[in-house]
PDB file of C-alpha atoms in Angstrom:
ATOM      1  CA  ILE A   1     186.230 128.277  51.569  1.00  0.00           C
ATOM      2  CA  ASN A   2     182.557 127.868  50.466  1.00  0.00           C
ATOM      3  CA  GLY A   3     180.772 130.581  48.698  1.00  0.00           C
ATOM      4  CA  ASP A   4     180.105 132.801  45.763  1.00  0.00           C
ATOM      5  CA  TRP A   5     182.511 135.639  46.614  1.00  0.00           C
ATOM      6  CA  THR A   6     186.201 136.366  46.660  1.00  0.00           C
ATOM      7  CA  ALA A   7     188.213 137.207  49.719  1.00  0.00           C
ATOM      8  CA  GLY A   8     190.472 140.215  49.692  1.00  0.00           C
ATOM      9  CA  ILE A   9     189.407 142.497  52.444  1.00  0.00           C
ATOM     10  CA  GLU A  10     187.642 141.584  55.651  1.00  0.00           C
ATOM     11  CA  ASP A  11     184.176 142.536  54.479  1.00  0.00           C
ATOM     12  CA  ALA A  12     184.556 140.575  51.293  1.00  0.00           C
ATOM     13  CA  ALA A  13     185.309 137.358  53.274  1.00  0.00           C
ATOM     14  CA  ILE A  14     181.965 137.570  55.070  1.00  0.00           C
ATOM     15  CA  ALA A  15     179.063 135.761  53.369  1.00  0.00           C
ATOM     16  CA  THR A  16     175.496 137.066  53.682  1.00  0.00           C
ATOM     17  CA  TYR A  17     172.780 134.574  52.871  1.00  0.00           C
ATOM     18  CA  TYR A  18     169.450 136.120  51.703  1.00  0.00           C
ATOM     19  CA  SER A  19     166.233 134.074  51.637  1.00  0.00           C
ATOM     20  CA  ARG A  20     165.133 133.582  48.022  1.00  0.00           C
ATOM     21  CA  GLN A  21     162.300 131.091  48.507  1.00  0.00           C
ATOM     22  CA  ASP A  22     160.412 129.119  51.165  1.00  0.00           C
ATOM     23  CA  GLY A  23     162.504 126.214  52.334  1.00  0.00           C
ATOM     24  CA  ASP A  24     164.665 124.521  54.950  1.00  0.00           C
ATOM     25  CA  PHE A  25     167.427 126.412  56.707  1.00  0.00           C
ATOM     26  CA  ASP A  26     169.849 123.583  55.720  1.00  0.00           C
ATOM     27  CA  ASP A  27     168.911 123.622  51.933  1.00  0.00           C
ATOM     28  CA  PRO A  28     171.093 125.694  49.638  1.00  0.00           C
ATOM     29  CA  ASN A  29     168.143 126.376  47.419  1.00  0.00           C
ATOM     30  CA  THR A  30     166.557 128.456  50.234  1.00  0.00           C
ATOM     31  CA  TRP A  31     169.473 130.973  49.994  1.00  0.00           C
ATOM     32  CA  SER A  32     171.155 133.307  47.672  1.00  0.00           C
ATOM     33  CA  LYS A  33     174.323 135.403  48.181  1.00  0.00           C
ATOM     34  CA  LEU A  34     173.143 137.831  45.499  1.00  0.00           C
ATOM     35  CA  GLY A  35     170.172 139.326  47.303  1.00  0.00           C
ATOM     36  CA  PHE A  36     166.618 138.306  48.087  1.00  0.00           C
ATOM     37  CA  GLY A  37     165.234 136.204  45.202  1.00  0.00           C
ATOM     38  CA  GLY A  38     168.665 135.890  43.611  1.00  0.00           C
ATOM     39  CA  ALA A  39     170.211 132.830  42.112  1.00  0.00           C
ATOM     40  CA  ALA A  40     170.536 129.747  44.457  1.00  0.00           C
ATOM     41  CA  SER A  41     173.588 129.420  46.589  1.00  0.00           C
ATOM     42  CA  THR A  42     175.832 126.368  46.502  1.00  0.00           C
ATOM     43  CA  SER A  43     176.209 126.393  50.225  1.00  0.00           C
ATOM     44  CA  ILE A  44     174.292 127.028  53.456  1.00  0.00           C
ATOM     45  CA  PRO A  45     175.174 129.252  56.435  1.00  0.00           C
ATOM     46  CA  THR A  46     177.657 127.246  58.493  1.00  0.00           C
ATOM     47  CA  THR A  47     180.732 129.375  59.408  1.00  0.00           C
ATOM     48  CA  GLY A  48     181.236 131.681  62.293  1.00  0.00           C
ATOM     49  CA  SER A  49     181.305 134.784  59.993  1.00  0.00           C
ATOM     50  CA  ASP A  50     178.159 133.963  58.059  1.00  0.00           C
ATOM     51  CA  ARG A  51     175.119 136.250  58.138  1.00  0.00           C
ATOM     52  CA  VAL A  52     171.547 135.457  57.405  1.00  0.00           C
ATOM     53  CA  ARG A  53     168.689 137.690  56.269  1.00  0.00           C
ATOM     54  CA  ILE A  54     165.196 136.233  55.984  1.00  0.00           C
ATOM     55  CA  LYS A  55     162.525 138.486  54.475  1.00  0.00           C
ATOM     56  CA  GLY A  56     159.129 137.664  52.875  1.00  0.00           C
ATOM     57  CA  HIS A  57     159.759 133.847  53.066  1.00  0.00           C
ATOM     58  CA  THR A  58     159.106 130.929  55.306  1.00  0.00           C
ATOM     59  CA  VAL A  59     162.148 129.080  56.566  1.00  0.00           C
ATOM     60  CA  THR A  60     161.838 125.822  58.403  1.00  0.00           C
ATOM     61  CA  VAL A  61     164.497 124.844  61.012  1.00  0.00           C
ATOM     62  CA  ASP A  62     164.328 121.052  61.229  1.00  0.00           C
ATOM     63  CA  ALA A  63     167.979 120.531  62.119  1.00  0.00           C
ATOM     64  CA  ASN A  64     170.367 122.420  64.413  1.00  0.00           C
ATOM     65  CA  SER A  65     172.295 125.238  62.718  1.00  0.00           C
ATOM     66  CA  ASN A  66     175.994 125.806  63.214  1.00  0.00           C
ATOM     67  CA  ALA A  67     176.939 128.832  65.214  1.00  0.00           C
ATOM     68  CA  ILE A  68     177.038 131.832  62.747  1.00  0.00           C
ATOM     69  CA  SER A  69     177.589 135.544  63.160  1.00  0.00           C
ATOM     70  CA  HIS A  70     174.229 137.148  62.700  1.00  0.00           C
ATOM     71  CA  VAL A  71     170.552 136.266  61.885  1.00  0.00           C
ATOM     72  CA  SER A  72     168.053 138.947  60.813  1.00  0.00           C
ATOM     73  CA  ILE A  73     164.401 137.925  60.648  1.00  0.00           C
ATOM     74  CA  GLU A  74     162.665 140.723  58.756  1.00  0.00           C
ATOM     75  CA  ASP A  75     159.239 141.824  57.658  1.00  0.00           C
ATOM     76  CA  LEU A  76     156.747 139.165  56.452  1.00  0.00           C
ATOM     77  CA  ALA A  77     159.289 136.421  57.239  1.00  0.00           C
ATOM     78  CA  GLU A  78     158.182 133.341  59.078  1.00  0.00           C
ATOM     79  CA  VAL A  79     160.497 130.893  60.819  1.00  0.00           C
ATOM     80  CA  ILE A  80     158.979 127.474  61.748  1.00  0.00           C
ATOM     81  CA  PHE A  81     160.970 125.509  64.282  1.00  0.00           C
ATOM     82  CA  VAL A  82     160.611 121.739  64.579  1.00  0.00           C
ATOM     83  CA  GLY A  83     161.019 120.276  68.043  1.00  0.00           C
ATOM     84  CA  GLU A  84     164.181 121.363  69.851  1.00  0.00           C
ATOM     85  CA  ASN A  85     166.078 122.237  66.674  1.00  0.00           C
ATOM     86  CA  TYR A  86     167.621 125.688  66.897  1.00  0.00           C
ATOM     87  CA  ILE A  87     169.298 128.571  65.189  1.00  0.00           C
ATOM     88  CA  GLN A  88     172.528 129.718  66.937  1.00  0.00           C
ATOM     89  CA  ALA A  89     174.212 133.032  66.250  1.00  0.00           C
ATOM     90  CA  ASP A  90     176.290 135.817  67.962  1.00  0.00           C
ATOM     91  CA  SER A  91     173.289 138.014  67.498  1.00  0.00           C
ATOM     92  CA  ILE A  92     169.692 137.595  66.407  1.00  0.00           C
ATOM     93  CA  VAL A  93     167.398 140.381  65.407  1.00  0.00           C
ATOM     94  CA  VAL A  94     163.631 140.011  64.763  1.00  0.00           C
ATOM     95  CA  LEU A  95     161.945 142.960  63.070  1.00  0.00           C
ATOM     96  CA  ASP A  96     158.321 144.179  62.625  1.00  0.00           C
ATOM     97  CA  GLU A  97     155.785 141.850  61.079  1.00  0.00           C
ATOM     98  CA  ALA A  98     157.878 138.663  61.429  1.00  0.00           C
ATOM     99  CA  THR A  99     156.353 135.442  62.704  1.00  0.00           C
ATOM    100  CA  LEU A 100     158.011 132.863  64.984  1.00  0.00           C
ATOM    101  CA  ARG A 101     156.608 129.400  65.461  1.00  0.00           C
ATOM    102  CA  ILE A 102     158.203 128.262  68.679  1.00  0.00           C
ATOM    103  CA  THR A 103     158.325 124.460  69.558  1.00  0.00           C
ATOM    104  CA  SER A 104     161.155 124.160  72.108  1.00  0.00           C
ATOM    105  CA  ALA A 105     160.025 123.159  75.638  1.00  0.00           C
ATOM    106  CA  GLN A 106     162.129 126.134  76.915  1.00  0.00           C
ATOM    107  CA  GLY A 107     160.452 128.592  74.483  1.00  0.00           C
ATOM    108  CA  VAL A 108     162.511 131.779  73.755  1.00  0.00           C
ATOM    109  CA  ASP A 109     165.391 131.597  76.152  1.00  0.00           C
ATOM    110  CA  ALA A 110     167.556 134.603  77.030  1.00  0.00           C
ATOM    111  CA  GLY A 111     170.736 132.647  76.704  1.00  0.00           C
ATOM    112  CA  ASN A 112     172.576 130.596  74.017  1.00  0.00           C
ATOM    113  CA  THR A 113     172.349 126.998  75.453  1.00  0.00           C
ATOM    114  CA  GLN A 114     168.647 126.130  75.228  1.00  0.00           C
ATOM    115  CA  GLY A 115     165.525 127.078  73.293  1.00  0.00           C
ATOM    116  CA  ASN A 116     164.930 127.488  69.414  1.00  0.00           C
ATOM    117  CA  MET A 117     166.850 130.810  69.277  1.00  0.00           C
ATOM    118  CA  ARG A 118     170.290 130.591  70.842  1.00  0.00           C
ATOM    119  CA  SER A 119     172.138 133.916  71.341  1.00  0.00           C
ATOM    120  CA  THR A 120     173.080 136.141  74.180  1.00  0.00           C
ATOM    121  CA  GLU A 121     172.468 139.211  72.015  1.00  0.00           C
ATOM    122  CA  LYS A 122     168.788 139.247  70.936  1.00  0.00           C
ATOM    123  CA  ASP A 123     166.992 142.340  69.677  1.00  0.00           C
ATOM    124  CA  PHE A 124     163.237 141.608  69.089  1.00  0.00           C
ATOM    125  CA  SER A 125     160.746 144.194  67.915  1.00  0.00           C
ATOM    126  CA  GLU A 126     157.565 144.599  69.860  1.00  0.00           C
ATOM    127  CA  ASN A 127     155.610 143.895  66.629  1.00  0.00           C
ATOM    128  CA  VAL A 128     156.281 140.205  66.241  1.00  0.00           C
ATOM    129  CA  PHE A 129     153.779 137.251  66.143  1.00  0.00           C
ATOM    130  CA  TYR A 130     154.671 134.346  68.409  1.00  0.00           C
ATOM    131  CA  TYR A 131     152.945 130.989  67.938  1.00  0.00           C
ATOM    132  CA  TYR A 132     153.621 128.407  70.598  1.00  0.00           C
ATOM    133  CA  GLU A 133     153.211 125.025  69.135  1.00  0.00           C
ATOM    134  CA  GLY A 134     155.471 122.659  71.108  1.00  0.00           C
ATOM    135  CA  THR A 135     154.461 119.044  71.445  1.00  0.00           C
ATOM    136  CA  ASP A 136     155.901 118.574  74.981  1.00  0.00           C
ATOM    137  CA  ALA A 137     153.432 118.101  77.822  1.00  0.00           C
ATOM    138  CA  LEU A 138     154.862 121.362  79.283  1.00  0.00           C
ATOM    139  CA  GLN A 139     156.314 124.264  77.272  1.00  0.00           C
ATOM    140  CA  TYR A 140     157.527 127.678  78.756  1.00  0.00           C
ATOM    141  CA  THR A 141     157.190 130.950  76.987  1.00  0.00           C
ATOM    142  CA  GLY A 142     160.847 131.544  77.906  1.00  0.00           C
ATOM    143  CA  ASN A 143     162.614 134.395  79.625  1.00  0.00           C
ATOM    144  CA  GLY A 144     164.015 135.866  76.356  1.00  0.00           C
ATOM    145  CA  LEU A 145     160.892 137.661  75.096  1.00  0.00           C
ATOM    146  CA  PRO A 146     160.754 141.454  75.077  1.00  0.00           C
ATOM    147  CA  ALA A 147     158.768 143.067  77.820  1.00  0.00           C
ATOM    148  CA  THR A 148     156.032 143.853  75.328  1.00  0.00           C
ATOM    149  CA  VAL A 149     154.992 141.628  72.321  1.00  0.00           C
ATOM    150  CA  ARG A 150     152.370 142.171  69.682  1.00  0.00           C
ATOM    151  CA  THR A 151     150.632 138.821  69.724  1.00  0.00           C
ATOM    152  CA  ILE A 152     150.913 135.452  71.421  1.00  0.00           C
ATOM    153  CA  ILE A 153     148.937 132.562  69.960  1.00  0.00           C
ATOM    154  CA  VAL A 154     148.600 129.234  71.812  1.00  0.00           C
ATOM    155  CA  ASN A 155     148.293 126.631  69.150  1.00  0.00           C
ATOM    156  CA  LYS A 156     148.858 123.309  70.852  1.00  0.00           C
ATOM    157  CA  ALA A 157     146.883 120.855  68.669  1.00  0.00           C
ATOM    158  CA  THR A 158     145.808 118.795  71.738  1.00  0.00           C
ATOM    159  CA  ALA A 159     143.933 119.854  74.797  1.00  0.00           C
ATOM    160  CA  ASP A 160     146.333 118.606  77.456  1.00  0.00           C
ATOM    161  CA  ARG A 161     149.525 120.434  76.406  1.00  0.00           C
ATOM    162  CA  VAL A 162     150.466 123.325  78.614  1.00  0.00           C
ATOM    163  CA  LEU A 163     152.114 126.678  77.799  1.00  0.00           C
ATOM    164  CA  GLU A 164     153.257 128.274  81.093  1.00  0.00           C
ATOM    165  CA  LEU A 165     154.562 131.761  81.522  1.00  0.00           C
ATOM    166  CA  ASN A 166     158.032 131.964  83.171  1.00  0.00           C
ATOM    167  CA  ASP A 167     158.314 135.743  82.837  1.00  0.00           C
ATOM    168  CA  PHE A 168     156.211 138.856  82.804  1.00  0.00           C
ATOM    169  CA  VAL A 169     154.970 139.928  79.337  1.00  0.00           C
ATOM    170  CA  SER A 170     152.450 142.493  78.150  1.00  0.00           C
ATOM    171  CA  ILE A 171     150.411 142.237  74.900  1.00  0.00           C
ATOM    172  CA  LYS A 172     150.384 145.088  72.499  1.00  0.00           C
ATOM    173  CA  ASP A 173     147.584 143.701  70.233  1.00  0.00           C
ATOM    174  CA  SER A 174     146.167 140.273  70.993  1.00  0.00           C
ATOM    175  CA  LEU A 175     146.306 137.138  73.101  1.00  0.00           C
ATOM    176  CA  ILE A 176     144.681 134.106  71.309  1.00  0.00           C
ATOM    177  CA  ILE A 177     144.157 130.557  72.602  1.00  0.00           C
ATOM    178  CA  ASN A 178     143.280 128.187  69.836  1.00  0.00           C
ATOM    179  CA  ASP A 179     143.795 124.994  71.764  1.00  0.00           C
ATOM    180  CA  GLY A 180     145.831 123.669  74.687  1.00  0.00           C
ATOM    181  CA  ILE A 181     146.273 125.278  78.135  1.00  0.00           C
ATOM    182  CA  LEU A 182     147.767 128.686  78.975  1.00  0.00           C
ATOM    183  CA  ASP A 183     148.920 128.751  82.586  1.00  0.00           C
ATOM    184  CA  ILE A 184     149.775 132.203  83.700  1.00  0.00           C
ATOM    185  CA  GLY A 185     151.495 130.928  86.859  1.00  0.00           C
ATOM    186  CA  SER A 186     152.816 133.598  89.167  1.00  0.00           C
ATOM    187  CA  TYR A 187     153.330 136.100  86.361  1.00  0.00           C
ATOM    188  CA  SER A 188     151.061 138.334  84.297  1.00  0.00           C
ATOM    189  CA  ILE A 189     150.080 138.701  80.689  1.00  0.00           C
ATOM    190  CA  ASN A 190     148.175 142.028  80.826  1.00  0.00           C
ATOM    191  CA  GLY A 191     147.451 144.238  77.838  1.00  0.00           C
ATOM    192  CA  ALA A 192     149.997 146.847  77.222  1.00  0.00           C
ATOM    193  CA  SER A 193     147.248 149.445  77.013  1.00  0.00           C
ATOM    194  CA  ALA A 194     143.470 149.537  77.280  1.00  0.00           C
ATOM    195  CA  ASN A 195     141.204 147.491  74.927  1.00  0.00           C
ATOM    196  CA  ARG A 196     143.643 144.864  73.726  1.00  0.00           C
ATOM    197  CA  LYS A 197     142.074 141.726  72.281  1.00  0.00           C
ATOM    198  CA  LEU A 198     141.701 138.366  74.097  1.00  0.00           C
ATOM    199  CA  VAL A 199     140.218 135.504  72.010  1.00  0.00           C
ATOM    200  CA  MET A 200     139.530 131.949  73.288  1.00  0.00           C
ATOM    201  CA  ARG A 201     138.531 129.429  70.598  1.00  0.00           C
ATOM    202  CA  ALA A 202     139.156 126.293  72.735  1.00  0.00           C
ATOM    203  CA  GLY A 203     141.480 125.116  75.355  1.00  0.00           C
ATOM    204  CA  GLU A 204     141.883 126.340  78.930  1.00  0.00           C
ATOM    205  CA  LEU A 205     143.123 129.524  80.711  1.00  0.00           C
ATOM    206  CA  ARG A 206     144.547 128.975  84.138  1.00  0.00           C
ATOM    207  CA  ILE A 207     144.412 131.982  86.527  1.00  0.00           C
ATOM    208  CA  ARG A 208     146.516 131.923  89.659  1.00  0.00           C
ATOM    209  CA  ASN A 209     146.285 135.544  90.597  1.00  0.00           C
ATOM    210  CA  SER A 210     143.949 138.120  88.850  1.00  0.00           C
ATOM    211  CA  PHE A 211     142.340 137.903  85.466  1.00  0.00           C
ATOM    212  CA  PRO A 212     144.491 139.605  82.856  1.00  0.00           C
ATOM    213  CA  SER A 213     143.785 143.310  82.605  1.00  0.00           C
ATOM    214  CA  ASN A 214     143.562 145.901  79.824  1.00  0.00           C
ATOM    215  CA  TYR A 215     141.569 143.712  77.474  1.00  0.00           C
ATOM    216  CA  SER A 216     138.163 144.530  75.965  1.00  0.00           C
ATOM    217  CA  ALA A 217     135.458 142.105  76.761  1.00  0.00           C
ATOM    218  CA  PRO A 218     137.002 138.775  75.595  1.00  0.00           C
ATOM    219  CA  TYR A 219     135.500 136.561  72.912  1.00  0.00           C
ATOM    220  CA  PHE A 220     135.056 132.943  74.069  1.00  0.00           C
ATOM    221  CA  THR A 221     133.946 130.487  71.363  1.00  0.00           C
ATOM    222  CA  ALA A 222     134.735 127.540  73.607  1.00  0.00           C
ATOM    223  CA  GLY A 223     137.060 126.578  76.353  1.00  0.00           C
ATOM    224  CA  LEU A 224     137.498 126.660  80.105  1.00  0.00           C
ATOM    225  CA  ILE A 225     138.740 129.268  82.601  1.00  0.00           C
ATOM    226  CA  ASN A 226     140.126 127.838  85.890  1.00  0.00           C
ATOM    227  CA  PHE A 227     140.762 130.081  88.858  1.00  0.00           C
ATOM    228  CA  PHE A 228     143.398 128.645  91.319  1.00  0.00           C
ATOM    229  CA  GLY A 229     143.707 131.724  93.539  1.00  0.00           C
ATOM    230  CA  SER A 230     141.462 132.937  96.411  1.00  0.00           C
ATOM    231  CA  GLY A 231     138.856 135.673  96.555  1.00  0.00           C
ATOM    232  CA  ALA A 232     136.339 136.868  93.985  1.00  0.00           C
ATOM    233  CA  ALA A 233     137.054 137.518  90.339  1.00  0.00           C
ATOM    234  CA  SER A 234     135.028 138.759  87.419  1.00  0.00           C
ATOM    235  CA  VAL A 235     135.446 138.124  83.738  1.00  0.00           C
ATOM    236  CA  PRO A 236     133.926 140.564  81.234  1.00  0.00           C
ATOM    237  CA  THR A 237     133.065 138.595  78.182  1.00  0.00           C
ATOM    238  CA  ASN A 238     131.298 138.386  74.802  1.00  0.00           C
ATOM    239  CA  ILE A 239     130.198 134.844  74.176  1.00  0.00           C
ATOM    240  CA  THR A 240     129.864 133.704  70.526  1.00  0.00           C
TER     241      THR A 240
END
């Protein structure tokens, strides 16, 4: 048995790994079993009973994790995924003020067989920041997002990479396109309430139905809006 605890009763035989510093998911120095910021662990989360709590640190997932019991991504935590590498757990919780940098071509999937976050039991706060940074020619947002999210940021690095919606989602705070293409497809990405923020610094926004609603006049620094539907459409805007 790996770990810094003794087994005697069931709870004592369950290891909880707390983030103690920025680092890789598969680096023991990232984790402590003595609390956030505690002494470094001698092992990493690998067994089916292990639990993980990430808070106030940046953890990079550059290799697939073993299936564990539970992952909690908490306030001011940032999880950076690399390519199709993933976290897999019986349950995954993402709390307020956490940031996820999603790179899988399947985005955030509802199931446990694809995407960067693999679990059939996901509980994501509405107050999470999602950066979509995949390097595939086509990346989907995924069908595992909550109905309402705080912020989606399209951060594609090159102009020809596409992020395509494959589910309906509403924006609680802001939708930001830094670069790349956001294709709404047959879905919608409206503001959850009036006067949400839409910022376009570069890239392209592809509209196949109506322009997203419930945004204040968008700020377009650069970029292109393409309409693929029929009929008239208007875009309220501030140009900077």
